[in-house]
XYZ file of C-alpha atoms in Angstrom:
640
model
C 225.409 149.356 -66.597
C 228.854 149.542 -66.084
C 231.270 145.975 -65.541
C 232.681 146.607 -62.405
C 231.216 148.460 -59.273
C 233.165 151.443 -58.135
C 235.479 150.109 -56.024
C 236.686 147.998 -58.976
C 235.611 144.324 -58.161
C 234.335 142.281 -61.067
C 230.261 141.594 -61.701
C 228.939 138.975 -63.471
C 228.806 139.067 -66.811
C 227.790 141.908 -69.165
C 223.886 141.819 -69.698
C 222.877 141.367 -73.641
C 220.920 143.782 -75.102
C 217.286 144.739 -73.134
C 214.614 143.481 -75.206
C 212.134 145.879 -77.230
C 209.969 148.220 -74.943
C 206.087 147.736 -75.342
C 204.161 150.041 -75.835
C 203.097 152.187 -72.986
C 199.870 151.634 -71.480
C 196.922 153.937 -71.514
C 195.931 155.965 -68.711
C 193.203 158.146 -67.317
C 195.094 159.953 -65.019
C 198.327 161.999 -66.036
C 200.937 160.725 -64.603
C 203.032 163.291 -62.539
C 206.470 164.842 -64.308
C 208.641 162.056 -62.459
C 206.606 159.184 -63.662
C 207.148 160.224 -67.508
C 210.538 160.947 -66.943
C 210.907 157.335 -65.994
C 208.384 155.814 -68.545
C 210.943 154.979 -70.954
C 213.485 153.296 -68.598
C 210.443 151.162 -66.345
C 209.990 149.876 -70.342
C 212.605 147.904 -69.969
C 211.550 145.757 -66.849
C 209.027 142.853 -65.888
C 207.665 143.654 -63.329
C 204.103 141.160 -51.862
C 202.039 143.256 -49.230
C 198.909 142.051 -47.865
C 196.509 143.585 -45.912
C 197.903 141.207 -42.725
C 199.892 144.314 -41.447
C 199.400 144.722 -38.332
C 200.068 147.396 -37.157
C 202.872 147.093 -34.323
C 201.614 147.807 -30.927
C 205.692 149.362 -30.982
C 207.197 150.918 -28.134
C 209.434 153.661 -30.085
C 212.832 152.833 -30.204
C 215.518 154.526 -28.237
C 217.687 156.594 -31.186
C 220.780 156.020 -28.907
C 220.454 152.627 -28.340
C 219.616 151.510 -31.708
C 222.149 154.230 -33.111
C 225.088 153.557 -31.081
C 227.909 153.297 -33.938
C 230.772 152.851 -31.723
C 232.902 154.979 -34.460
C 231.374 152.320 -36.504
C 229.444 153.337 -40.412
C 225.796 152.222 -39.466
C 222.883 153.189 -41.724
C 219.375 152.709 -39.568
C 216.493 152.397 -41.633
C 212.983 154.158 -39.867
C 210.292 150.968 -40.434
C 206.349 151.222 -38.866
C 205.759 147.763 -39.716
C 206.382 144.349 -37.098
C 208.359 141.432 -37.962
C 206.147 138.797 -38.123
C 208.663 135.905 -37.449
C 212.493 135.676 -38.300
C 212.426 132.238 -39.659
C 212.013 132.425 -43.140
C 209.916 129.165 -43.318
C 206.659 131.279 -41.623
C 207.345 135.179 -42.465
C 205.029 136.904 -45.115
C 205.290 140.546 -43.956
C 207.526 142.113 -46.437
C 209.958 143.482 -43.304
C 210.604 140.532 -42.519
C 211.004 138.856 -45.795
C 213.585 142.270 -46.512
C 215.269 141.155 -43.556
C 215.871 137.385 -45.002
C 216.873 138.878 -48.388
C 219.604 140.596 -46.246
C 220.463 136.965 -44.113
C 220.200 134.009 -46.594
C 221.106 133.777 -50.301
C 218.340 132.572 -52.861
C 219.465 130.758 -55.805
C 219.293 133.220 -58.358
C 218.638 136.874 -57.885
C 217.403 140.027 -59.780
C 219.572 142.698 -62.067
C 218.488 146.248 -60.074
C 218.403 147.152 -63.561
C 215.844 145.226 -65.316
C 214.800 142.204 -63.031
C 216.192 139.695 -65.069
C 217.473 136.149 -63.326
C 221.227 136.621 -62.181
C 223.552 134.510 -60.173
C 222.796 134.113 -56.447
C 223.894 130.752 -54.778
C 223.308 129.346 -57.998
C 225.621 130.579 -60.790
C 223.857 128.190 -63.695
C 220.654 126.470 -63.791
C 219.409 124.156 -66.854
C 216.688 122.007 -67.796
C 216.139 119.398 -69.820
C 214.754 118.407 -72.924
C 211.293 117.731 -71.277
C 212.105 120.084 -68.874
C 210.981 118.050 -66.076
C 214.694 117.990 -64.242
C 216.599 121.224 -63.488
C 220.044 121.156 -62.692
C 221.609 123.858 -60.700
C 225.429 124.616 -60.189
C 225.690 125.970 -56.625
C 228.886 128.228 -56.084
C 231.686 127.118 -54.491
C 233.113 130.396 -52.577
C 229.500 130.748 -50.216
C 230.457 130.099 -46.441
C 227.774 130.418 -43.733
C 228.752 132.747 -41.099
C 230.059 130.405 -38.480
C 232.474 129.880 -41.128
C 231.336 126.131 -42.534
C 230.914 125.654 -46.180
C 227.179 126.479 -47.582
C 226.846 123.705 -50.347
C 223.602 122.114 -52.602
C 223.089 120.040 -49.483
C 221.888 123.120 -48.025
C 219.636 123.868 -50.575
C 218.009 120.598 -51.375
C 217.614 120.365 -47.663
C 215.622 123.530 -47.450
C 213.713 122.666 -50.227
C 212.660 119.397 -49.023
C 211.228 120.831 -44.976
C 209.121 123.203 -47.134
C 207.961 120.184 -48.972
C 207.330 118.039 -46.011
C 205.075 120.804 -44.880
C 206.064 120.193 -41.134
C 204.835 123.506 -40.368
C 207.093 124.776 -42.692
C 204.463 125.293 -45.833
C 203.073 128.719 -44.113
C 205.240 131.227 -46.145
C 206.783 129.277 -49.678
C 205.046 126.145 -50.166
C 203.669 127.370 -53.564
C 207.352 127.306 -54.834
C 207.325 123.640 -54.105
C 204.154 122.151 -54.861
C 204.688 120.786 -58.223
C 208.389 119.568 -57.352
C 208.515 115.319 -57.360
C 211.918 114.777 -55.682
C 215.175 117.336 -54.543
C 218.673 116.393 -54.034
C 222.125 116.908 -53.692
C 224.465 114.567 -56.077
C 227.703 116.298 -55.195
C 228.263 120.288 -52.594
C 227.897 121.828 -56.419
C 225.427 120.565 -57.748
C 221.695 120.888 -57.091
C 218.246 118.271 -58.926
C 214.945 119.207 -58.960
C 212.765 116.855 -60.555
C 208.774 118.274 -61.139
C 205.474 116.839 -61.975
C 205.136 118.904 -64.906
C 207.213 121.628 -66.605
C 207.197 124.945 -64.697
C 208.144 128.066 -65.958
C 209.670 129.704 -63.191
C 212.352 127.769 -62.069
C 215.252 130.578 -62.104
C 212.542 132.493 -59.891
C 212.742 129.982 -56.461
C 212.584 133.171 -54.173
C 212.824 130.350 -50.935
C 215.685 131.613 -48.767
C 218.433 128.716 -48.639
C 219.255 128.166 -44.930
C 221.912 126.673 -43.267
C 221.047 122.700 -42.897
C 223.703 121.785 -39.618
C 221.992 124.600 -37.952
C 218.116 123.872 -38.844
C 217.889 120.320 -38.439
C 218.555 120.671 -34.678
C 215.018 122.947 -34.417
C 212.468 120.394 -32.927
C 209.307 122.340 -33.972
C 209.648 124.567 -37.052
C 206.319 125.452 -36.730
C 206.976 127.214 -33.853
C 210.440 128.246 -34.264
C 210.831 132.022 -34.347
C 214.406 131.929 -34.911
C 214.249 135.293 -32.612
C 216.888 133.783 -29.571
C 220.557 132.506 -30.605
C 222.300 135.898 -32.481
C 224.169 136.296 -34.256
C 222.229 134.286 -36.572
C 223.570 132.084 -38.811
C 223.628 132.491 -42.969
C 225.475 133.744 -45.853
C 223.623 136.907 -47.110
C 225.706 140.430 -47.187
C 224.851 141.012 -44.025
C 224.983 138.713 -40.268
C 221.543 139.245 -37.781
C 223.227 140.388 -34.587
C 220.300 141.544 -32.379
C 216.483 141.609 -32.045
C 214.267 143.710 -30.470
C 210.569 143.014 -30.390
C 209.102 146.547 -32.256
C 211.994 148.036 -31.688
C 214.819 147.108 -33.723
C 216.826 144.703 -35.764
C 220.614 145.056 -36.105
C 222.968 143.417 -38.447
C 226.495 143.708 -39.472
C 228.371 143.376 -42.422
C 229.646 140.316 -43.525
C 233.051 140.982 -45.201
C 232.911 137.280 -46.707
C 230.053 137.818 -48.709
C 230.620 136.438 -52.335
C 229.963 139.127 -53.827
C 231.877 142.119 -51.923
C 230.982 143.486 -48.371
C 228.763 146.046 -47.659
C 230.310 149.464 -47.137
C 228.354 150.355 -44.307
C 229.583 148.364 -41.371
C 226.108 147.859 -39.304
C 222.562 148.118 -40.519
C 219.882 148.933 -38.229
C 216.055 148.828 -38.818
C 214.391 150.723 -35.912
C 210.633 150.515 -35.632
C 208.403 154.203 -34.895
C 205.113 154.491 -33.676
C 203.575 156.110 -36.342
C 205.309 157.795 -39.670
C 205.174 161.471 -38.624
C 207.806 160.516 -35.701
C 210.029 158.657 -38.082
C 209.881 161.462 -40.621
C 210.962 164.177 -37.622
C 213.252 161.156 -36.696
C 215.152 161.950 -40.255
C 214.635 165.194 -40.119
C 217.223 165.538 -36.892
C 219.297 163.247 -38.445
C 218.222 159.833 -35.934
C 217.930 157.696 -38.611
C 219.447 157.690 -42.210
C 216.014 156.546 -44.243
C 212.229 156.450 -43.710
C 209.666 154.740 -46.100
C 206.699 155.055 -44.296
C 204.161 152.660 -44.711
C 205.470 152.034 -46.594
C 205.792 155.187 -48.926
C 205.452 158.885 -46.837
C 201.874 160.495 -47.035
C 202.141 163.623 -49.858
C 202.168 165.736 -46.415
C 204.913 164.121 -45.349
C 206.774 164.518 -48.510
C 206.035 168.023 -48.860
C 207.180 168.670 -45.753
C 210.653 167.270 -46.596
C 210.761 169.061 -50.103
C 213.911 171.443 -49.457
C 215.259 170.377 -46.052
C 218.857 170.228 -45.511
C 220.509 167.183 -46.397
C 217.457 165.314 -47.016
C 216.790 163.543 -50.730
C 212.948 162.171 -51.109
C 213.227 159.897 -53.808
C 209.666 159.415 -55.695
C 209.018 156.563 -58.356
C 206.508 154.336 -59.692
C 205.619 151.833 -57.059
C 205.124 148.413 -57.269
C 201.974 148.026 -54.893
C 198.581 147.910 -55.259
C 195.969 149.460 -52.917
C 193.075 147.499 -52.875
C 189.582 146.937 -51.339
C 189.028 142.951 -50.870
C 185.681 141.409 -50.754
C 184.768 138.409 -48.002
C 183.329 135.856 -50.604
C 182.876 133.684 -47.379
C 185.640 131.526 -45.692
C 185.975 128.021 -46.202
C 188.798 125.440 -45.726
C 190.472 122.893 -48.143
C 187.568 120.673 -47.505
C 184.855 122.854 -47.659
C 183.921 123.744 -43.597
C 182.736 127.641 -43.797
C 183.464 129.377 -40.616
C 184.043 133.342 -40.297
C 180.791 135.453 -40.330
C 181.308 137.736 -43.723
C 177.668 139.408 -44.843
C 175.857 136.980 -46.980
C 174.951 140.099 -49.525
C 178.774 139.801 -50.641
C 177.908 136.155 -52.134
C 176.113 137.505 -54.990
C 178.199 139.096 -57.697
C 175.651 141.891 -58.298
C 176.315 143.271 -54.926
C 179.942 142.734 -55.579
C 179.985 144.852 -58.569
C 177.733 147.407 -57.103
C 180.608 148.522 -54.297
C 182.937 148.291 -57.664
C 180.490 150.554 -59.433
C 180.400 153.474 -56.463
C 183.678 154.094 -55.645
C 185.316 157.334 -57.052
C 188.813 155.877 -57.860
C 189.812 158.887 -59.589
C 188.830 160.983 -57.156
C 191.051 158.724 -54.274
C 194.310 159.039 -56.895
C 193.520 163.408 -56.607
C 192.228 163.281 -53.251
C 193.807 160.809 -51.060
C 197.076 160.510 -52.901
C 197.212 163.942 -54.351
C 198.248 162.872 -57.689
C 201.019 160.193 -55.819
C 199.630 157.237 -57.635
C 198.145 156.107 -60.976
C 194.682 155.063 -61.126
C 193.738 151.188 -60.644
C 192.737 148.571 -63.051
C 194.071 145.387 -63.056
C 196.212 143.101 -60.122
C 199.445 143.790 -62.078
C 200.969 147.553 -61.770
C 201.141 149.030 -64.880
C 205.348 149.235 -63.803
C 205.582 145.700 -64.893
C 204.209 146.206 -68.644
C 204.876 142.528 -69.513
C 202.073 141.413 -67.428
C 199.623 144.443 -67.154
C 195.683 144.720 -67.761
C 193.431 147.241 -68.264
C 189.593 146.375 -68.645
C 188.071 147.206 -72.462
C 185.994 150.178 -72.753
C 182.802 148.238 -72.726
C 184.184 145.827 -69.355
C 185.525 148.733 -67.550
C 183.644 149.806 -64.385
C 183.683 152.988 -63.482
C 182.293 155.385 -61.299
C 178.017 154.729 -61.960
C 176.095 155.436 -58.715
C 173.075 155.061 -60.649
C 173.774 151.520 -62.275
C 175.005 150.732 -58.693
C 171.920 151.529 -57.573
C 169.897 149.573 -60.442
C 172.547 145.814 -59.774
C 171.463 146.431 -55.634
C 167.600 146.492 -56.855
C 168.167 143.692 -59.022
C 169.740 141.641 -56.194
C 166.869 142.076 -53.898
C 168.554 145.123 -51.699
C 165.854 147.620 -52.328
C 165.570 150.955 -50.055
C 162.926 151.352 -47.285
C 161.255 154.320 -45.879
C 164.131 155.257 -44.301
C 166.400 155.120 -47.360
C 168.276 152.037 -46.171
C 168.926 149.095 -48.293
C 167.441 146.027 -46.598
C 167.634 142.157 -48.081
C 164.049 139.854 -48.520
C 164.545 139.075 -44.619
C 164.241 142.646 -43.582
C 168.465 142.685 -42.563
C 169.756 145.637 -43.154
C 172.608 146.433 -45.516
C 175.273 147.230 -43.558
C 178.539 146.317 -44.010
C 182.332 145.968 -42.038
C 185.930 146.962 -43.306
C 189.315 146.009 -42.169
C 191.574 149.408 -41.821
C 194.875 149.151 -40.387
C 194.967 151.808 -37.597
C 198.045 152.987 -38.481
C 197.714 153.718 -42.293
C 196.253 157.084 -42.775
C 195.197 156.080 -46.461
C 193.151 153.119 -45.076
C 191.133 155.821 -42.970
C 191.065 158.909 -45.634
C 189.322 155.818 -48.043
C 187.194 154.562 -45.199
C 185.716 157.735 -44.987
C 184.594 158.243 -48.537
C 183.406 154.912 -48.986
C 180.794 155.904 -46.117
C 179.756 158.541 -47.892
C 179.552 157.095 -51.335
C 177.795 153.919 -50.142
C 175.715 155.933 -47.925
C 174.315 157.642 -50.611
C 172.963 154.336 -51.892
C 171.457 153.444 -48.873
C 174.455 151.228 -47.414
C 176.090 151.398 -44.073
C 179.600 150.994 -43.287
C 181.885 150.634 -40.203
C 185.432 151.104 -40.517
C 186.996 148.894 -38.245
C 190.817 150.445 -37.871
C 192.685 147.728 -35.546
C 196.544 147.277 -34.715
C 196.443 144.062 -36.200
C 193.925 142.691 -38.142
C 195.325 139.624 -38.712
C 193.051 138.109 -36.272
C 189.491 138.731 -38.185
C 191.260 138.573 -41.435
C 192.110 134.727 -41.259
C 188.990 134.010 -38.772
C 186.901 135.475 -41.826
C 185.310 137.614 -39.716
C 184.902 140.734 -41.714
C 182.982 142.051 -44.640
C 185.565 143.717 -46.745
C 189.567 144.345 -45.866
C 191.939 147.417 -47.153
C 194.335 145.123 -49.097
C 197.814 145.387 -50.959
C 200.412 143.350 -52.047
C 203.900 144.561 -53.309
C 203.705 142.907 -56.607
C 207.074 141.452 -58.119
C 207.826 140.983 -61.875
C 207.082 137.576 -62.093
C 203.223 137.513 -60.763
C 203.207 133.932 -60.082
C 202.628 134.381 -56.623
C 200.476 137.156 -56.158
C 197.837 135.009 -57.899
C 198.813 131.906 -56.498
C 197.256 133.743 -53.390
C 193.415 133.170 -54.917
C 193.567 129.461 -56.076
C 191.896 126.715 -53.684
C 195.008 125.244 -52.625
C 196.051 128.636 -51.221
C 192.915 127.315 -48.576
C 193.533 126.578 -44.979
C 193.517 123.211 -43.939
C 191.978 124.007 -40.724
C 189.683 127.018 -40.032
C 190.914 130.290 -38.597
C 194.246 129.172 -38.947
C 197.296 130.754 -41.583
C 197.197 129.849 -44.849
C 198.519 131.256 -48.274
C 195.029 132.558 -49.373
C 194.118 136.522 -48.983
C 190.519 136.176 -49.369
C 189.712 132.975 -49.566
C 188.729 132.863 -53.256
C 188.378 129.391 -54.734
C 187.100 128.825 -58.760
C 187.949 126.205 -60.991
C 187.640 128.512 -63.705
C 190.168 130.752 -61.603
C 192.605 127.712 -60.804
C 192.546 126.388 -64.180
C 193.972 129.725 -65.800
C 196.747 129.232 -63.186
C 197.533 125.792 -63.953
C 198.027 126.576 -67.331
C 199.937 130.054 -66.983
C 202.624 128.324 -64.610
C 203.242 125.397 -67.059
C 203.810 128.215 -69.840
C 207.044 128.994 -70.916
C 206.795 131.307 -74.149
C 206.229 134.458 -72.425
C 203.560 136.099 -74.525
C 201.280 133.136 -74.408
C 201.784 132.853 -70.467
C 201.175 136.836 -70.154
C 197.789 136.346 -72.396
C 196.755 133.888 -69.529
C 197.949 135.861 -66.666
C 196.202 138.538 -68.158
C 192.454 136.370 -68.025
C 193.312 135.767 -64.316
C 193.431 139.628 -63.769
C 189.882 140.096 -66.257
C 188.707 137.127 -63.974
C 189.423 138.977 -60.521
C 187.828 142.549 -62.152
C 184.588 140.935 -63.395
C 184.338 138.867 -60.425
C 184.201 141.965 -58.055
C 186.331 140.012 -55.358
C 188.746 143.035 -55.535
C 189.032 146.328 -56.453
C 192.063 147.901 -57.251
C 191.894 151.703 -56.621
C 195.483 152.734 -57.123
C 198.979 152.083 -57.564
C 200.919 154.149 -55.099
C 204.082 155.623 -56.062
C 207.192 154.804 -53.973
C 208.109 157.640 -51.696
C 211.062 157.569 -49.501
C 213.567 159.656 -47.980
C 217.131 159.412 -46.855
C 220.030 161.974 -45.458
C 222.671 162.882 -47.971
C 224.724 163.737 -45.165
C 224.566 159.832 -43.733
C 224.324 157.940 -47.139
C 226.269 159.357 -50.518
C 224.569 156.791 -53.006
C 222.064 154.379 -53.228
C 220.553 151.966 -55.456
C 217.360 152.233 -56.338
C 215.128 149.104 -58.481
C 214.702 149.901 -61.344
C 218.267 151.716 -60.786
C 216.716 154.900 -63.708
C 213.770 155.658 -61.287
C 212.704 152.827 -59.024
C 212.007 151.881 -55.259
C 215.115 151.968 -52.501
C 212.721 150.202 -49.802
C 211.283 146.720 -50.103
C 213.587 145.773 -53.450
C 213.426 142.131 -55.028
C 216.816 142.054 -53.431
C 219.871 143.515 -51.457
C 220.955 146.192 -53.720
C 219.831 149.135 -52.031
C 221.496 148.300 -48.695
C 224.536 146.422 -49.982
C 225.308 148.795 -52.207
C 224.588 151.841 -50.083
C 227.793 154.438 -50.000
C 228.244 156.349 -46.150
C 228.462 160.025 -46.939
C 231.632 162.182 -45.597
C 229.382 164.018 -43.387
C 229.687 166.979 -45.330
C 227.292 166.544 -48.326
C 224.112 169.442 -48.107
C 221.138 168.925 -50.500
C 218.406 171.395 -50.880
C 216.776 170.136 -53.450
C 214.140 167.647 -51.763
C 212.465 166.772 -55.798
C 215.578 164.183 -56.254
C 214.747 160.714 -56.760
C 218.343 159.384 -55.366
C 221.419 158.846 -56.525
C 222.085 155.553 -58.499
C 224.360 153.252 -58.404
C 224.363 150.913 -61.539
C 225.006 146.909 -60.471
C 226.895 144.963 -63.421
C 225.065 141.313 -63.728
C 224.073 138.998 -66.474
C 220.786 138.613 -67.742
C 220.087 135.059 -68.294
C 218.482 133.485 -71.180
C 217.128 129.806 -71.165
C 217.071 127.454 -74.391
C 214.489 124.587 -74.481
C 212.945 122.686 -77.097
C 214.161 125.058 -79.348
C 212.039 128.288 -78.193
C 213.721 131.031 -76.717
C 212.493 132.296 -73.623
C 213.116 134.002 -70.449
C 212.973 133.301 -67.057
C 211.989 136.181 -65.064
C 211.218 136.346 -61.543
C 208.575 134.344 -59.293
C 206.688 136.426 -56.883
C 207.513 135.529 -53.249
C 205.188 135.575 -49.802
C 207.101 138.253 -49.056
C 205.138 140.997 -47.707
C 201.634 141.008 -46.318
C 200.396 144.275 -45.427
């Protein structure tokens, strides 16, 4: 990683020396010839997207209206999925947490080149001895866009709305839940006090927003932030315009601290479905498509050797998951939602683990595009990820299947169904987002393999199936999170404070799990700051969630994207030796992207971008005499 970008401004300060790799995890499955390539480099790093995607009832945007440069440099971005809310106090989708990424600072951020902590509106951050105070240095060259200064009044304000949980808890309130007291002694200088030690404090991924502008909102709760534009904040780029599923525009903002953008507008313009965003880039409408966010193999293939197209292909850092209804309760205990009671008992659980093919969906449905699935953690994030022991590990066993649904009391009748002690039949519901042709290619195994043992199965594809999903009215759910390298949050997601308060209403959780066994493991993993003890914990969590049978990871899909060499020169991908352009734990891909000259022609479709290395420092924290350090906190960020 070089010092300097190339136009010659100064980064931060030169990263020390990347730390050992470990040793590389065992697979079933081959990886593909890219992955291996890029084994060696993905070493070197750490490490959201639920199944709430729903899919946007989107009107297609017009190209010309959302591609009307003016003689201006704009890069438009092809995106199927909504924007749940521009305020950054209730978004979870991970467009719309991209888009905040883009608007408001955070206080640290995350080298493209190995996710360490770097300087964002924080340039230094300390504890101390007891590490129950943190004091952060907030720079002093940040100015919001309306051109007042952004200072640590900002910040502790921020901090303190999520923590008053106004209606402002629904996307980052696990960031804040062990913090005591935040304030602002001087603009520089930030305090957060906590009720115990906390291990991720340079990993606060809670977009910093301006405090003259938010304190004037009456109801955050119900304040889209969707009206006044341009919108207000001190990101790399400005939110100029706003579309309902069709568009958001933004501009460059040459103040930006760290260097302005090189493109001069950034557009993301929502498509119906992927096939029209891929013919979209194909005529040259828009400069990038991720699909859905990564193209089908079809539509991959199809872009292998087009003219000035690039389809950049690395390991991924989702999850594709089936999640199991364990029945939906609030805080206090109220059940409400109408999940099958069969899923209650683990046996069953395990039995839909046991009959599911998964290497069959990594050949089949993927066509080699992803590794097989173990453990909640991609195996891209090494630090933190499991694979079940030989004797643990459940794999493909109709017949034992078959044996746990006898044992539970589901027994077949004359007709071959499986029917409970009260004569109910077995049949059972999943969530499939209509728009995700994985979701449906799955679905339609799964009726086949549970048929077999005397199951039934409806696969309920909906536009948005956010509705059943928090009403707990469903059976099983297509799930996925884009996992970051600090996990913190992604399991966060299945402790019993993650609960709604009130029934059928938002709330943190994904599937309503709640375990004391579960929530004590996460107690203990977030107060943990030598990082091989807290990865041995984070680690039970994930042997927890396998045995349990709440979810079932089938694969880790590789990130596929797309852009036109003839529109963009260079951009950076995360990891920048053979990473993700789309959905980054950051700005880098679209700050840093370079426009093209208009005459650049690529043939070769097999490239996986060109990379642009971003100088920063990797920092290293010193308490109590134990090296350690700090890597990055997962956010809310993107429920799919």
């Amino acid at each position: 990683m070089d010092t300097q970008d190339q136009h010659g401004r100064p980064a931060a300060p030169t990263a020390p020396p990347p730390t050992p790799a470990p040793r590389p995890r065992r697979s079933r499955r081959p990886l593909r010839p890219l992955l291996a390539a890029g084994a060696a480099a993905l070493a070197l790093t750490a490490g959201l997207a639920s199944p709430l995607n729903p899919a946007p009832h989107q009107a297609e945007a017009k190209a010309a209206e959302a591609k009307d440069d003016g003689g201006k440099k704009v890069l438009t971005v092809a995106v199927a999925q909504s924007v749940d809310s521009l305020s950054p106090f209730l978004a979870q989708r991970l467009l719309s947490t991209s888009l905040h990424r883009l608007t408001y600072e955070y206080l640290t951020n995350y080298d493209a080149k190995n996710n360490r902590a770097i300087d964002g509106f924080a340039t230094d951050w300390k504890p101390s001895a007891d590490k129950l105070t943190w004091t952060y240095t907030i720079r002093d060259d940040s100015t919001w866009s309306d051109g007042k200064k952004a200072t640590a009044e900002d910040a502790a304000w921020t901090f303190n709305k999520v923590m008053s949980k106004e209606g402002t808890a629904t996307a980052n309130s696990n960031f804040v839940t062990n913090f005591k007291k935040v304030t602002a002694p001087s603009p520089t200088k930030l305090v957060i006090e906590l009720k115990k030690p906390q291990a991720t404090m340079a990993a606060l991924d809670v977009p910093i927003v301006p405090k003259h502008i938010w304190e004037k909102v009456d109801d955050i709760s119900k304040f889209n932030n969707d009206k006044d534009f341009p919108v207000v904040g001190n990101g790399p780029f400005i939110l100029t315009d706003y579309k309902v599923d069709q568009y958001v525009r933004f501009k460059a903002n040459k103040g930006f601290w760290r260097g302005a953008p090189k493109f001069d507008e950034l557009v993301f313009q929502t498509y119906k479905d992927q096939d029209a965003a891929v013919s979209a880039l194909r005529k040259g409408e828009v400069s990038f498509v991720a699909g859905q966010p990564a193209l089908t193999p079809a539509q991959a293939n199809s872009l292998q050797g087009a003219e000035n197209v690039k389809v950049n292909e690395g390991p991924g850092r989702r999850f594709f998951a089936i999640a199991t209804n364990p029945g939906a309760r609030t805080k206090d205990g109220e059940k409400f939602g109408d999940g099958h009671p069969a899923l209650l008992d683990k046996r069953v659980r395990q039995a839909l683990f046991l009959s599911v093919d998964r290497e069959a969906i990594v050949d089949k449905v993927f066509q080699g595009n992803a590794v097989e699935g173990a453990g909640y953690i991609p195996p891209r994030f090494s630090d933190y990820a499991w694979k079940p022991s030989a004797d643990q590990e459940m794999t493909y066993d109709p017949k034992k299947a078959a044996r746990l649904l006898d044992e539970a009391g589901y027994k077949k009748n004359g007709d071959g169904k499986r029917v409970g002690k009260d004569g109910r039949p077995l049949d059972l519901r999943i969530l499939c987002h209509a728009t995700d042709p994985n979701d449906k290619a799955v679905g339609k195994y799964l009726k086949e393999w549970w048929g077999d043992l005397g199951i039934g199965l409806k696969v309920n594809c909906l536009d948005d199936v956010s509705v059943p999903w928090y009403a707990g009215e469903y059976d099983l759910a297509f799930d996925g999170w884009s996992v970051n390298p600090d996990p913190d949050f992604v399991l966060g997601i299945h402790t019993c404070a993650a609960l709604p308060v009130k029934a059928k209403e938002s709330a943190a959780t994904d599937n309503f799990i709640c375990d004391k066994k579960y929530d004590e493991l996460y107690a203990k993993q977030l107060a943990e700051y030598d990082p091989a003890k807290r990865a041995d914990i984070v680690r039970q969590m994930q042997s927890w969630l396998y045995d349990s049978g709440y979810m079932n990871v089938l694969a880790y899909p590789n990130a596929v994207e797309a852009y036109r060499t003839d529109q963009i020169k260079s951009i950076t991908t995360m990891p920048t030796a053979a990473g993700n352009i789309y959905g980054q734990d950051g700005y880098w891909s679209w700050w840093s992207a370079v426009p093209a000259d208009g005459k650049s022609s690529s043939k070769d479709g097999s490239s996986t971008g060109v990379i642009i290395g971003i100088a920063a420092a990797a920092v290293v924290l010193v308490g109590g005499g134990v090296l350690f350090a700090l890597r990055r906190r997962s956010t809310a960020e993107d429920r799919e």
